[in-house]
Structure formats: C-alpha cells, structure tokens
Amino acid sequence: MFFVKRKGRAMNLLDSIQCLKGIGPKKAKLLQKLGITTLYDLLTYYPKSYEDQSAVTPIAQLAPGERATIAGTIMNVAEKQAGRRRMTILTALVGDGTGFARVTWFNQPFLKPKLKAGRRLFVTGKAAYAYGGRGQMEISQMQSYALLDEQEDGAGHLGIFPVYAATDGLNQTFFRKTMQTLLAALDDGEGSGFALSEVLPQGVAARYHLLPRGAAFHAIHFPKDADELREARRRLAFEELYLIQCGLLLLKKQAREKQKGVRHLACSTLFRQAFSQLPFQLTDDQAAVWQDICRNMESDTPMRRLVQGDVGSGKTVLALLALVKTVENGFQGALMAPTEILARQHYETFTKQLAGTGIRVGFLSGHITAKEKRELYERIASHDVDIVIGTHALLQEGVQFAALGLAVTDEQHRFGVAQRSTLEKQGTALPDVLVMTATPIPRTMTLTVYGDLDVSQVRHLPPGRKPVRTFVRTTDRRPLIYKYVRTQAEAGRQSYVVCPLVEQSDEQDLPSAEEVYDELRYGILRGIPCGLVHGRMKDAEKEAVMQAFYENRIRVLVSTTVIEVGVNVPNATTLVVEHADRFGLAQLHQLRGRIGRGDLASYCILVSDSKTDTARERLSILAATQDGFQLAEEDLRLRGPGQFFGARQHGLPDLKIADVLRDTDILLEARQAAQETLGRQEDLSFVRPILASHYKEQFEHITDV
Ligand code: ADP
Ligand code: MG
C-alpha cells in the first residue's frame, strides 16, 4: 500500500529520504535529528502552523496588532545608517489607494537597488500605527515579502503557507521546497493524479466523507484555502485514529476469540469469609463495579477491565475481592504496583484482611535477597502461594505461575501496555486482567490508550470523608504554615512536606527536599521526629522511613513526589507543597489524595510565589475543586497531553496529527468506523504493517490478523 509507481520504478514511502532529489547525506543527517529518516516520516512532518496570506487587506482596514498581508506600490524609499556598526535601514512607503504603510528592512543594503519607486510589493506581517506617522500604518515583524515583476498579477504570492518546525540548517524555504519535491515525486500523473494510495478500506472514506488520501497529503502541506486545510486535517487525523483503533480492537478481539479465558464460578464460602472480614461495607459504586468484575470473571471470555476511581475511592478492596475469587477457584493471582512502597502496603493490607482464610500471600520486589527470590519463584511455580503482590519484578522471566487466573495492575498508567501483556501471557487459558487507575483520564484518552479495555468507574468516595481544604499561600507565610504543622505534630497528627527537587541544584533555585528537611528539623520543628524520603535513596532506606511514618514514629515526612501514588496513612492531616507551581494539577491532586483519608479535617497548603497567570489559574482551580476528572481535563487543557504524563511511559501512541483533546468527534467516528470494519470481517491485513512500522511497542502483540 505504500508503493508508488514512478517512471517504471516503484518508490516506497519507507525508502530513505536520500532517494529524494536535493537531499544528500548532510541534509539527511540534519533531518534525522528531527526523527525523519523515511519518505513517510517526511511526508508526515506536518506544518506546525500556517501563514494565512490568502487575502490582501486594504491598508485603510489594517487592525493594529493583527497579522495581515498588504499589496501596494512603492512610493519612495529612505535609507538610514544607525548604531555603532552603521547598520543600514531601508524604509519603503507603500500606498494602495486606501492608505499608506511603512515597511522596513534592517541590515539588508543589497535590497536597495531593487526597492524602486513604482514597483509592486506584497508584505505580510503585523500591523501597527507608525511612530509619528500622521495616520500612516507600519508593518512590523515582517514575515515575508515579495517584489512583483511588471507583468505579475501577484496571485502566486497569495495563499496559505505551511510553517514547519525548522532547525539550524533546515529553514522554511528548505522544507517548503522539499515537500513540494516529495509531493511531485509521489504524484504519478495518472488517474486521480495522486498515487498515494488509499489505506482505508473501501467505503470508509466515502461513508465518513473523507478527502482522498493523496489529496489530503497535498492539502495539509499546501492548502488552497482554510476549508481544504480543515478537511485535510480531519482526513489525516481520522486515518491515524482509525488505525490505532483497529489495532486496539484487534487486540481486544484476539484476546476474546482466539483464546478462551479462565471461567470462574459464582462466589462461595471462601469468598464469603473474606468478604465478611472487610472492615466496612462496600459503597454503591464499589458494589456496582464488583458486579461488572464478577460478570467478566464468570464468563470464559477473558476479562479486560479498567477501573477508574479518584484517589481514595477504594479500589484496593475490589482487587482484593477479585483475587480472593480467583483463589477460591483454584487459581493464583498477581497484583502489580508501580512502587515498592505501594506494593508493600498492599501486601500488608492483604495479609491483615485475609488473616484466617488460609490464603497464602507472597511479596516480590527487586530488593528481596536472591535466596528469598529463588524460594518464592519455586513457590509460585509449584502453586505453593496463592496471591503474589509485587513491583514489576513480577514480570521477570523467572516468574512462572502454575495457574495464573487473574492479573491486577494498580496505577496502571505507570506501566506500558507491552508490560501489561507480558503478565497476561503467563497462563494457558488467558488470565483475567484488571487494571486500576486513579488518574482520571478523560474519555478521549481512555479510548486511545485503553481502547482494548472495558471501563468501570468508582465515582464517589466512601462515606465520612471530610473534604480536604486547599489554600494557596506565598512563601512569606511559611513560618506560620510550619507553626501549624508543629501544633499538629504535637497533637499526634502527621504531615507531609513535598518539594520539587531532591538536592540543591545550581541551575534551579528551588527548595530541595534535603534543604527543607534540615531547615525544619534544626529550626521550627526542632524536637519533632522528622523523616526524609526521596527517589535517590536506596529502597531499603526509603522503606524504613516510610514504615516509621506509617507507624507514626515520624510525624513530619519531607519528600519528593515518591509519595505521590497510593500510600495510605489516615492519620496524616496536613500536606504542604513547596513551590507548588512546579507540579501538574493531576499530580498535585494525587499528592493531595495522601491526606483526608481518615475522618479528621485535613489541609493542603500550596506554597508558591509564582506570578504567571497560568500558574495562578492552575493552583486556584485546585483550591476550588476536589473532582479529579475535572482537574485532569483542566490539566490537559493547560499543559497538553505530553506533559500530562510522560507519553512514553503511559503507552499513549505518538500522534502526529490527531489531538486527543480536541479531536473527540473524529475519534468517535474513527472508532465507529474501526468497529464497523472489524464487524464486517473485512480483510485487515493492511493494518498490521502500518501499525508495526508506526507504533512498534504498542501493537507488537497483534498476531496473524
Ligand atoms: P484508592 O482507590 O486510592 O486505591 P484505597 O483502596 O487505598 O483507595 O482506599 C482508601 C481508603 O478508603 C482505605 O483506607 C480503605 O480502607 C478505605 N475504604 C475503601 N472502601 C471503603 C468503604 N466502602 N467504606 C469505608 N472505607 C473504605
Ligand atoms: Mg490505590
């Protein structure tokens, strides 16, 4: 589908860019730095923006501050020398019959002979009132200009022009020219005129009113007008999302059809015993999600379910119940957490709540001794342990379950999709899979990242929670803030103090955890047991500190964001975040989720001196709402998906043109189209090579399509 016939020779879009006229080893090397190695990479190096020079604005109608293109005749040209280096400044006065505008060129003396009174000139830039200009305008920040020959009518200088992310050695002119060469090379001159063959199955383009593929590639680089550009963008975004959706749906279908899953029976005695030992009643939301899980587990199509619930909404208990259910049915279960601390905490919760049931729980991390590890591997392989809780050490090769019935991953967004699949592949019948996440991923992203999963939500927090009150304060209030932390500590309550950095850095003048730790324990918190935990400590040290905090032997815990995920200390009532503007909203919300976990009133104090509007807006949104979903949407809006969570570790495919935030409508159509394609059992062999070449890791598990 990538082949293009050209003068008898097939040209493949996956060929090196060096096939293209005008690209030698030097340019190729520069392009490679931008991630462009194949013709396809180049073709999909879409403009980052466009210059709209499609219409000429009469000078009398120029709006100061706005970009515009004017066309007029040069009335006169003035030349000045300025500055110590005698820079040449040429100023032309241009008239178009409605008014006059000044256009200035700096340091380009060679233009002087060309700028002659009477010549026609096109100029694009920002309009402003000319200084001391008697009603004259001025074009500042000139983007481009063109001097017309006598016979020219100027139409060639009008249009929408692409603007590429250029770099040293590769300027706009290079990109514009190269794209034109590429598109011309890809045109075969027959039939429709575009040899860029269609990749969408027959009918899809027509059904969804999409531009032909070749036309879209032309138009995305060199649109005739705004309408065509919009249609081109829609077409290419649709294709991108459609292919990803096909991949995700194929994964889902494959999991369901090719291999049977484990069929669990209805809950019985062991389950009831564990259930009755829970220290609370399930909330309505939890009960409803539990029904979803049960339904999936009791069918022989493998469960693929994502449970979304805000921090503290009580997802752990759902994992526990599901794992008990698999054990009751004679299987083993695995629970994978993103951090050692969190895994250990789950381990403790499970051992406590399953006491007396006879269920054997094991703990696996990269930091247990080699001997312990060997022993545990053996117990896992010989079904001598029922539930194994651990970090990604669970994915190591030595771990071979005798009978894996259910794999649960907690805070999944920390794991790539590929890792998830490794654990899934352990059994003979496909084990059920439950994914839990507190990151309130907006629907569009859920469909893109987790399109192969069904989704359940725990919307409401368990009863009796007091909402955390959130304040934004400037650094001059720190003495008061820490005095409050001190009184809390003296009353037996605990606090977290979170800092953006581990240690003092020369580059960034930010409070480091180490500094703040020393400042507090030798200063205002003297005599109060304080602890320090950060990502650069050894796991054993980290753990000892967390354990001490857990047991309230430490009252104030100074940390980096290592405490972000899942840690549960209900006695902690205060969270101070230093330099809060350095964190994302979703991240701050996660951090805030560390407090307010008991029935005590809790306070979150965000310390920031930042004066930028965005920073203030973000922090005040956080102070105003507790709704994780709303915060996630805001965060995405303000920071973009890349920052929202490292796209790579999240498993979010690299999107070249679609925008998971704004293109919801296209996404929903693309998903529907993909569902239709799959539903009609159409030949999908075209999907695999495309997915394989564009999104390697995500879809490597698709087999014979
Ligand atoms: P998360 O969804 O963030 O993983 P957890 O499962 O850690 O939340 O639950 C947070 C706290 O809420 C825990 O202390 C847990 O024991 C408690 N909890 C969970 N479900 C309920 C419930 N139905 N009623 C009361 N407390 C609950
Ligand atoms: Mg949790």
XYZ file of C-alpha atoms and ligand atoms in Angstrom:
733
model
C 0.000 0.000 0.000
C 2.988 2.184 0.290
C 4.133 1.694 -3.251
C 4.167 4.448 -5.730
C 4.946 3.851 -9.346
C 7.224 6.367 -10.857
C 8.744 6.128 -14.287
C 8.575 2.376 -14.066
C 10.356 2.303 -10.735
C 8.467 1.603 -7.538
C 9.112 4.176 -4.912
C 8.365 3.109 -1.383
C 7.330 5.557 1.277
C 9.508 3.621 3.655
C 12.576 4.346 1.500
C 15.253 6.611 2.882
C 14.823 10.336 2.342
C 18.059 10.256 0.412
C 16.110 8.919 -2.583
C 14.756 12.395 -2.897
C 16.381 14.896 -5.189
C 18.128 17.571 -3.179
C 18.697 15.519 -0.043
C 22.266 14.383 0.386
C 23.986 12.839 3.390
C 24.347 16.220 5.096
C 20.686 17.168 4.965
C 19.734 13.591 5.757
C 21.709 13.798 8.953
C 20.031 17.029 9.986
C 16.621 15.586 9.183
C 17.409 12.506 11.190
C 17.810 14.702 14.241
C 14.159 15.591 13.777
C 13.256 11.913 13.624
C 12.885 11.935 9.853
C 14.531 9.028 8.089
C 11.973 7.746 5.598
C 9.905 9.470 2.949
C 6.883 8.696 5.071
C 8.431 10.464 8.056
C 8.994 13.467 5.843
C 5.512 13.386 4.391
C 4.052 13.305 7.882
C 6.287 16.059 9.172
C 3.222 18.227 9.223
C 3.372 22.002 9.405
C 3.237 23.265 12.942
C 1.216 26.229 11.775
C 0.293 28.164 8.653
C 0.720 31.677 7.415
C -2.525 32.914 6.099
C -1.700 35.162 3.205
C -4.806 34.214 1.369
C -6.286 37.657 1.304
C -4.896 41.117 0.873
C -6.075 43.677 3.385
C -6.538 47.260 2.192
C -4.210 49.471 4.222
C -7.119 51.572 5.462
C -8.596 48.447 7.071
C -5.492 47.248 8.891
C -6.150 46.496 12.545
C -3.197 47.329 14.786
C -1.807 44.213 16.437
C -3.128 41.810 13.813
C -1.248 39.979 11.111
C -2.119 40.879 7.578
C -0.890 40.934 4.028
C -0.891 44.191 2.106
C -0.216 44.809 -1.567
C 0.765 48.187 -2.879
C 3.112 50.308 -4.876
C 6.367 51.660 -3.506
C 6.067 55.435 -3.294
C 9.547 56.227 -2.010
C 12.450 54.629 -0.156
C 14.525 56.172 2.605
C 17.905 54.934 3.724
C 19.462 55.471 7.153
C 22.558 54.249 8.960
C 22.176 53.506 12.614
C 24.062 52.157 15.577
C 27.748 51.833 16.145
C 28.061 49.320 13.353
C 26.337 51.577 10.908
C 23.525 49.182 10.146
C 21.589 50.052 7.007
C 17.905 50.642 7.479
C 15.713 50.817 4.397
C 12.175 52.082 4.766
C 9.704 51.966 1.914
C 6.460 53.841 1.918
C 3.796 51.766 0.234
C 0.472 53.036 -0.985
C -2.505 51.021 -2.194
C -5.048 53.749 -2.880
C -6.705 53.393 0.530
C -3.759 54.495 2.631
C -0.028 54.357 3.241
C 2.124 51.964 5.191
C 5.800 51.862 6.032
C 7.841 48.736 5.600
C 11.347 48.482 6.999
C 14.285 46.163 6.232
C 17.188 46.054 8.611
C 20.729 45.298 7.596
C 19.961 44.340 4.010
C 21.720 47.059 1.974
C 21.722 44.787 -1.090
C 17.977 45.317 -1.423
C 18.386 48.972 -2.194
C 18.644 48.691 -5.974
C 15.513 46.508 -6.022
C 13.309 48.741 -3.911
C 12.394 51.236 -6.595
C 9.532 53.679 -6.547
C 6.751 52.333 -8.754
C 7.380 48.656 -8.038
C 4.598 46.485 -6.661
C 5.171 44.866 -3.293
C 3.445 42.171 -1.204
C 4.178 42.196 2.523
C 2.934 40.030 5.373
C 3.487 40.997 8.985
C 1.957 42.604 11.996
C 0.155 45.903 11.535
C 0.802 48.864 13.825
C 0.423 52.607 13.804
C 3.648 54.092 12.503
C 5.577 56.102 15.059
C 4.942 59.786 14.429
C 3.228 58.677 11.274
C 0.337 61.089 10.617
C -2.147 58.269 10.277
C 0.268 56.046 8.427
C 0.500 52.372 9.264
C 3.552 50.214 9.632
C 4.180 46.550 9.034
C 6.411 45.307 11.835
C 7.668 41.783 12.468
C 7.681 41.194 8.738
C 7.165 37.526 7.938
C 7.637 37.639 4.233
C 7.580 39.992 1.311
C 7.657 39.691 -2.441
C 8.560 42.213 -5.094
C 6.493 41.664 -8.209
C 7.749 41.760 -11.748
C 5.953 44.084 -14.092
C 3.670 41.505 -15.678
C 2.927 39.589 -12.476
C -0.536 39.848 -11.014
C 0.569 38.689 -7.566
C -1.770 35.715 -7.288
C 1.207 33.399 -6.773
C 2.050 35.222 -3.573
C -1.334 34.698 -2.071
C -2.354 31.600 -0.211
C -1.926 29.691 2.984
C 1.695 28.736 3.507
C 2.997 25.987 5.766
C 5.286 26.783 8.659
C 7.443 23.843 9.743
C 9.340 23.348 12.943
C 12.648 24.333 11.376
C 16.098 23.976 12.892
C 19.646 25.072 12.209
C 20.494 24.248 8.642
C 16.906 23.406 7.724
C 14.903 26.543 7.186
C 11.358 27.185 5.985
C 12.421 27.563 2.393
C 14.128 24.175 2.530
C 11.066 22.477 3.966
C 8.645 24.109 1.578
C 10.767 23.191 -1.397
C 11.459 19.652 -0.206
C 7.796 18.975 0.469
C 6.965 20.155 -2.993
C 9.605 17.876 -4.487
C 8.320 14.960 -2.440
C 4.689 15.507 -3.341
C 5.576 15.881 -7.003
C 7.583 12.664 -6.865
C 4.660 10.874 -5.311
C 2.183 12.057 -7.929
C 2.132 9.603 -10.763
C 0.202 11.763 -13.127
C -2.408 9.161 -13.956
C -5.934 8.579 -12.830
C -6.841 10.722 -9.885
C -3.461 12.311 -10.149
C -2.393 11.017 -6.789
C -0.554 7.784 -6.457
C -0.538 7.966 -2.703
C -2.782 5.008 -2.473
C -5.645 4.740 -0.087
C -5.056 2.786 3.105
C -8.590 2.965 4.410
C -10.797 0.067 3.355
C -13.193 0.711 0.518
C -16.233 2.592 1.574
C -14.842 4.143 4.745
C -13.641 7.288 3.020
C -16.992 7.668 1.311
C -19.052 6.868 4.368
C -17.246 9.397 6.508
C -16.874 11.973 3.750
C -13.114 11.989 3.837
C -10.790 13.527 1.286
C -8.807 11.011 -0.751
C -5.513 10.262 0.936
C -3.260 11.780 -1.691
C -5.293 14.961 -1.866
C -5.147 15.223 1.915
C -1.358 14.967 1.952
C -1.135 17.684 -0.654
C -3.563 19.910 1.124
C -2.086 19.520 4.569
C 1.176 20.956 3.252
C -0.153 23.352 0.658
C -3.819 24.055 1.294
C -5.777 26.093 -1.204
C -7.918 27.624 1.482
C -8.973 27.190 5.077
C -11.760 24.748 4.173
C -9.440 22.443 2.338
C -6.956 22.573 5.175
C -9.644 21.635 7.675
C -10.768 18.708 5.560
C -7.200 17.526 5.059
C -6.514 17.655 8.760
C -9.717 15.809 9.502
C -8.924 13.127 6.965
C -5.392 12.518 8.251
C -6.390 12.620 11.906
C -9.178 10.197 11.113
C -6.755 7.818 9.435
C -4.357 7.985 12.336
C -7.023 7.366 14.941
C -8.759 4.754 12.829
C -5.597 2.682 12.513
C -4.922 2.867 16.222
C -8.496 1.923 16.980
C -8.252 -1.039 14.606
C -5.133 -2.113 16.461
C -6.771 -1.788 19.850
C -9.968 -3.513 18.791
C -7.981 -6.295 17.194
C -6.086 -6.780 20.426
C -9.371 -6.968 22.248
C -10.965 -9.302 19.735
C -7.933 -11.501 19.609
C -7.884 -11.798 23.349
C -11.548 -12.722 23.315
C -11.812 -15.046 20.381
C -8.543 -16.757 19.798
C -8.060 -17.920 23.324
C -10.517 -18.910 25.967
C -10.209 -17.212 29.286
C -10.499 -18.599 32.755
C -14.087 -19.254 33.776
C -14.658 -18.545 37.443
C -17.630 -19.936 39.316
C -20.091 -17.941 41.388
C -18.770 -16.806 44.754
C -18.792 -19.355 47.541
C -17.582 -19.985 51.118
C -14.002 -18.734 50.992
C -15.125 -15.581 49.276
C -17.888 -15.017 51.805
C -15.474 -15.435 54.673
C -13.067 -12.862 53.241
C -15.956 -10.565 52.400
C -17.337 -10.708 55.923
C -13.916 -9.776 57.302
C -13.864 -6.448 55.482
C -13.788 -3.568 57.945
C -16.513 -1.719 56.012
C -19.490 -2.100 53.697
C -18.929 -1.592 50.003
C -20.261 1.697 48.709
C -22.876 1.565 45.947
C -20.219 2.429 43.371
C -17.886 -0.269 44.607
C -20.713 -2.789 44.584
C -21.640 -1.894 41.016
C -18.048 -2.233 39.812
C -17.788 -5.511 41.667
C -20.781 -6.740 39.692
C -19.012 -5.800 36.434
C -15.912 -7.663 37.551
C -17.871 -10.756 38.635
C -19.736 -10.889 35.349
C -16.457 -10.827 33.417
C -14.722 -13.318 35.668
C -17.565 -15.791 35.476
C -17.580 -15.810 31.692
C -14.970 -17.605 29.638
C -14.040 -14.586 27.561
C -11.029 -13.120 29.300
C -11.739 -10.038 31.396
C -10.054 -6.851 30.224
C -11.340 -4.210 32.595
C -10.096 -0.804 33.635
C -11.353 0.518 36.957
C -11.058 4.259 37.236
C -11.585 5.894 40.570
C -10.260 9.002 42.173
C -7.585 8.740 44.843
C -9.059 7.253 47.995
C -12.180 5.988 46.273
C -11.422 2.468 47.483
C -10.139 0.459 44.538
C -7.865 -1.815 46.570
C -10.743 -3.734 48.068
C -12.017 -4.543 44.572
C -8.639 -6.013 43.696
C -8.690 -7.975 46.916
C -12.133 -9.432 46.274
C -11.287 -10.359 42.697
C -8.066 -12.029 43.799
C -9.895 -13.982 46.511
C -12.366 -15.113 43.892
C -9.648 -16.457 41.633
C -8.013 -18.256 44.571
C -11.347 -19.771 45.549
C -11.492 -21.199 42.038
C -8.134 -22.887 42.424
C -6.063 -20.278 40.601
C -3.287 -17.929 41.542
C -3.490 -14.169 41.358
C -0.945 -11.394 40.883
C -1.124 -7.764 41.936
C 1.441 -5.435 40.449
C 2.101 -1.968 41.857
C 4.346 0.738 40.417
C 6.463 1.309 43.515
C 7.976 -0.825 46.211
C 6.313 1.240 48.913
C 2.900 0.781 47.414
C 3.397 -2.930 46.775
C 4.454 -3.453 50.365
C 1.485 -1.519 51.615
C -0.857 -3.681 49.570
C 0.929 -6.728 50.925
C 0.284 -5.582 54.482
C -3.364 -4.762 53.813
C -3.894 -8.144 52.214
C -2.173 -10.161 54.945
C -4.217 -8.340 57.534
C -7.569 -8.640 55.805
C -7.087 -12.220 54.704
C -5.942 -13.449 58.128
C -7.549 -16.762 58.996
C -8.700 -17.526 55.457
C -5.733 -19.772 54.705
C -4.906 -17.774 51.570
C -1.137 -17.610 51.110
C 0.176 -14.206 50.067
C 3.723 -13.636 48.772
C 5.722 -10.465 48.223
C 8.116 -9.947 45.358
C 10.283 -6.972 44.571
C 13.702 -6.437 43.068
C 15.060 -5.936 46.544
C 14.457 -9.165 48.364
C 17.508 -11.400 48.702
C 18.452 -13.798 45.947
C 17.626 -16.705 48.196
C 14.190 -15.369 49.056
C 13.581 -14.725 45.401
C 14.534 -18.258 44.389
C 12.298 -19.696 47.056
C 9.399 -17.517 46.026
C 9.856 -18.392 42.336
C 9.622 -22.037 43.328
C 6.525 -21.493 45.400
C 4.923 -19.587 42.524
C 5.759 -22.364 40.068
C 4.537 -25.127 42.355
C 1.357 -23.314 43.373
C 2.564 -23.053 46.921
C 1.462 -19.439 47.094
C -1.946 -18.077 46.082
C -1.536 -14.339 45.662
C 1.717 -12.640 44.744
C 1.994 -8.915 45.287
C 4.937 -7.054 43.874
C 6.530 -4.494 41.656
C 7.454 -5.005 38.020
C 9.799 -7.688 39.352
C 6.698 -9.791 38.734
C 7.390 -9.519 35.030
C 10.805 -11.124 35.206
C 11.375 -14.294 33.323
C 11.887 -16.491 36.345
C 8.338 -15.814 37.468
C 6.233 -18.669 36.102
C 2.849 -19.115 37.630
C 1.494 -22.619 37.927
C -2.038 -21.388 37.303
C -2.490 -17.657 36.874
C -6.185 -16.810 36.920
C -6.118 -13.045 37.404
C -3.558 -10.292 36.951
C -4.252 -6.932 38.572
C -2.178 -3.849 37.927
C -2.588 -0.894 40.227
C -1.947 2.644 38.967
C -1.523 1.210 35.514
C -0.538 4.472 33.900
C 2.949 3.849 35.126
C 3.243 0.741 33.049
C 3.426 0.393 29.329
C 0.880 -1.691 27.534
C 3.592 -4.124 26.492
C 4.461 -4.865 30.097
C 0.858 -5.498 30.849
C 0.692 -8.114 28.136
C 3.708 -9.981 29.482
C 1.896 -10.773 32.684
C -1.216 -11.702 30.758
C 0.573 -14.267 28.670
C 1.565 -16.362 31.654
C -1.305 -18.803 31.736
C -2.553 -21.288 29.212
C -6.111 -20.113 29.312
C -5.786 -16.334 29.220
C -5.955 -14.965 32.745
C -8.439 -12.230 33.552
C -6.970 -8.758 33.701
C -7.992 -5.913 35.941
C -6.349 -2.524 35.642
C -6.860 0.113 38.299
C -6.035 3.740 37.928
C -6.611 6.868 39.951
C -5.511 9.063 37.109
C -8.825 10.363 35.905
C -8.144 10.028 32.254
C -10.582 11.908 30.073
C -12.717 9.756 27.837
C -10.876 10.554 24.645
C -7.619 9.434 26.139
C -9.169 6.358 27.637
C -10.321 5.303 24.202
C -6.947 5.990 22.677
C -4.776 4.404 25.313
C -7.072 1.775 26.684
C -9.321 1.174 23.707
C -8.943 -2.534 24.254
C -10.387 -2.375 27.751
C -13.869 -2.066 29.221
C -14.169 0.716 31.725
C -15.839 0.883 35.152
C -15.791 3.883 37.392
C -15.881 4.388 41.141
C -17.288 7.886 41.194
C -17.892 8.664 44.832
C -15.611 8.429 47.811
C -16.546 6.195 50.767
C -18.755 7.954 53.319
C -17.454 10.012 56.209
C -14.643 11.684 54.365
C -14.126 15.300 55.163
C -13.114 17.167 52.044
C -9.545 18.398 52.124
C -9.418 22.171 52.346
C -6.881 23.659 49.995
C -5.107 27.012 50.236
C -2.587 28.801 48.071
C -0.030 30.796 50.059
C 3.106 32.809 49.289
C 6.491 31.906 50.777
C 6.442 34.737 53.306
C 3.761 32.731 55.119
C 5.980 29.684 55.603
C 6.733 30.411 59.303
C 3.002 30.379 60.045
C 2.422 27.289 57.937
C 5.124 25.311 59.721
C 3.985 26.547 63.098
C 0.670 24.929 62.256
C 2.463 21.726 61.212
C 4.198 21.810 64.579
C 0.987 22.099 66.589
C -0.480 19.242 64.580
C 2.592 17.102 65.302
C 2.351 17.898 68.985
C -1.249 16.736 68.898
C -0.125 13.409 67.396
C -1.103 14.213 63.794
C 1.174 13.726 60.854
C 2.140 15.898 57.889
C 3.738 15.577 54.506
C 6.018 18.268 53.099
C 6.648 17.822 49.380
C 9.474 19.528 47.469
C 10.192 19.561 43.753
C 13.859 18.554 43.940
C 15.942 16.091 45.919
C 19.025 18.193 46.488
C 20.275 21.692 45.923
C 20.814 22.384 42.236
C 22.907 25.114 40.675
C 20.588 25.575 37.772
C 17.316 25.878 39.552
C 16.763 27.961 42.576
C 14.142 25.705 44.097
C 13.811 24.401 47.603
C 15.232 20.892 47.699
C 13.894 18.183 49.949
C 17.241 17.905 51.723
C 17.410 21.626 52.425
C 13.866 21.877 53.658
C 14.390 18.807 55.795
C 17.385 20.389 57.509
C 15.733 23.770 57.736
C 12.745 22.280 59.524
C 14.348 19.774 61.867
C 17.012 22.211 63.047
C 14.571 25.094 63.078
C 10.883 25.433 63.605
C 10.273 21.678 64.029
C 13.172 21.072 66.411
C 12.332 18.169 68.686
C 9.609 16.786 66.388
C 10.501 13.473 64.726
C 11.020 14.255 61.053
C 11.931 11.982 58.158
C 13.222 12.404 54.636
C 12.368 10.211 51.686
C 13.233 10.667 48.037
C 13.752 8.701 44.874
C 17.538 8.631 45.070
C 17.608 6.779 48.376
C 18.129 3.040 48.445
C 14.859 1.176 48.584
C 15.662 -0.296 51.979
C 16.290 3.174 53.433
C 13.177 4.536 51.798
C 11.196 1.743 53.177
C 12.493 2.105 56.711
C 11.440 5.760 56.668
C 8.005 5.017 55.197
C 7.489 2.272 57.733
C 8.345 4.668 60.558
C 5.887 7.199 59.156
C 3.289 4.508 58.792
C 3.692 3.651 62.469
C 3.642 7.324 63.489
C 7.204 7.215 64.762
C 7.830 10.016 62.278
C 5.446 12.972 62.460
C 6.619 15.055 59.541
C 7.743 13.457 56.319
C 9.713 15.618 53.909
C 9.748 14.078 50.477
C 9.791 14.428 46.747
C 6.881 13.073 44.775
C 7.750 9.480 45.658
C 4.733 9.568 47.960
C 2.517 10.548 45.065
C 0.989 7.189 44.427
C -1.355 5.353 46.698
C 0.300 5.499 50.124
C -2.309 5.254 52.855
C -1.711 6.892 56.258
C -5.096 8.023 57.584
C -3.516 9.895 60.495
C -1.789 12.319 58.109
C -3.834 15.504 58.004
C -1.613 18.177 56.521
C 0.145 18.430 53.204
C 2.489 21.290 52.417
C 3.710 21.532 48.838
C 6.725 23.772 48.367
C 6.934 25.547 45.035
C 3.607 24.083 44.054
C 3.606 25.704 40.625
C 6.284 23.212 39.592
C 3.799 20.372 39.670
C 0.997 19.387 37.350
C -2.593 19.650 38.510
C -3.205 15.932 38.279
C -0.030 15.339 40.219
C -0.974 17.818 42.937
C -4.353 16.172 43.145
C -2.676 12.795 43.598
C -0.478 14.283 46.301
C -3.487 15.806 47.985
C -5.024 12.346 47.955
C -2.450 11.350 50.586
C -4.423 13.284 53.191
C -8.086 13.312 54.093
C -8.041 9.529 54.222
C -9.439 9.307 57.720
C -12.265 11.163 59.436
C -10.058 14.084 60.510
C -10.212 17.539 58.959
C -7.310 17.922 56.554
C -5.497 20.845 54.988
C -3.473 21.123 51.828
C -1.266 24.200 51.596
C 0.230 25.037 48.238
C 3.194 27.357 48.605
C 4.019 29.421 45.557
C 5.308 32.847 44.684
C 4.679 32.390 41.016
C 3.061 35.378 39.414
C 2.296 33.986 35.993
C -1.366 33.752 35.149
C -1.321 30.095 34.162
C 0.375 29.058 37.389
C -2.120 31.017 39.427
C -5.037 29.736 37.420
C -3.925 26.164 37.918
C -3.451 26.475 41.641
C -6.737 28.239 42.141
C -8.561 25.537 40.174
C -7.065 23.018 42.534
C -8.190 25.008 45.533
C -11.693 25.218 44.099
C -12.415 21.601 43.220
C -11.898 18.097 44.544
C -13.080 16.496 41.349
C -10.199 14.580 39.841
C -11.849 14.303 36.439
C -12.390 17.999 36.129
C -8.803 18.610 37.207
C -7.477 16.181 34.655
C -9.371 17.900 31.861
C -8.046 21.256 33.019
C -4.539 19.929 33.275
C -4.682 18.538 29.789
C -6.050 21.793 28.522
C -3.354 23.850 30.211
C -0.343 21.625 29.721
C -1.096 19.376 26.778
C -1.004 15.583 26.731
C 2.769 15.351 26.537
C 3.226 16.946 29.926
C 0.146 15.397 31.426
C 2.042 12.231 31.990
C 5.149 11.189 30.163
C 3.505 9.970 26.997
C 6.046 7.198 26.577
C 5.592 5.512 29.892
C 1.907 5.952 29.578
C 1.636 3.915 26.445
C -0.021 6.751 24.600
C 0.811 6.359 20.929
C 2.774 9.168 19.349
C 0.132 11.064 17.476
C 1.402 13.014 14.516
C -1.675 14.982 13.735
C -4.657 13.990 15.840
C -5.120 15.760 19.121
C -6.668 13.530 21.756
C -8.132 16.545 23.448
C -9.709 18.464 20.642
C -10.479 15.713 18.177
C -13.086 13.907 20.217
C -15.577 13.895 17.347
C -13.089 12.497 14.872
C -12.005 9.928 17.441
C -15.534 8.715 17.994
C -16.130 8.438 14.246
C -12.838 6.658 13.726
C -13.666 4.228 16.486
C -17.073 3.568 14.991
C -15.523 3.027 11.570
C -12.987 0.629 13.055
C -15.776 -1.266 14.783
C -17.683 -1.487 11.511
C -14.602 -2.719 9.688
C -13.966 -5.405 12.261
C -17.625 -6.301 12.488
C -17.811 -6.945 8.754
C -14.873 -9.329 8.993
C -13.156 -7.292 6.344
C -9.647 -8.123 5.347
C -7.484 -6.327 7.848
C -4.125 -7.423 6.596
C -3.373 -3.820 5.678
C -3.464 -2.705 9.292
C -0.674 -4.764 10.659
C 2.306 -3.495 8.688
C 1.222 0.083 9.239
C 0.847 -0.358 12.951
C 4.097 -2.272 13.082
C 6.009 0.485 11.357
C 4.469 3.399 13.237
C 3.727 2.196 16.721
C 6.017 -0.716 17.343
C 5.703 -1.399 21.040
C 2.006 -0.799 21.400
C 0.843 -3.355 18.956
C 3.547 -5.974 18.860
C 1.138 -8.394 20.417
C -1.204 -8.467 17.497
C -0.703 -11.785 15.811
C -1.908 -13.090 12.454
C -4.595 -10.611 11.567
P -7.590 4.014 46.183
O -8.796 3.951 45.339
O -6.933 5.349 46.127
O -6.641 2.878 45.949
P -7.886 2.736 48.699
O -8.350 1.450 48.176
O -6.488 2.818 49.209
O -8.128 3.894 47.662
O -8.912 3.189 49.831
C -8.727 4.367 50.569
C -9.206 4.191 51.982
O -10.612 4.020 51.995
C -8.638 2.951 52.659
O -8.275 3.305 53.969
C -9.788 1.975 52.629
O -9.717 1.083 53.719
C -10.988 2.879 52.753
N -12.221 2.348 52.161
C -12.331 1.723 50.982
N -13.602 1.384 50.733
C -14.321 1.814 51.778
C -15.714 1.753 52.123
N -16.598 1.183 51.322
N -16.087 2.307 53.295
C -15.187 2.879 54.105
N -13.875 2.961 53.848
C -13.431 2.434 52.706
Mg -4.808 2.517 45.358
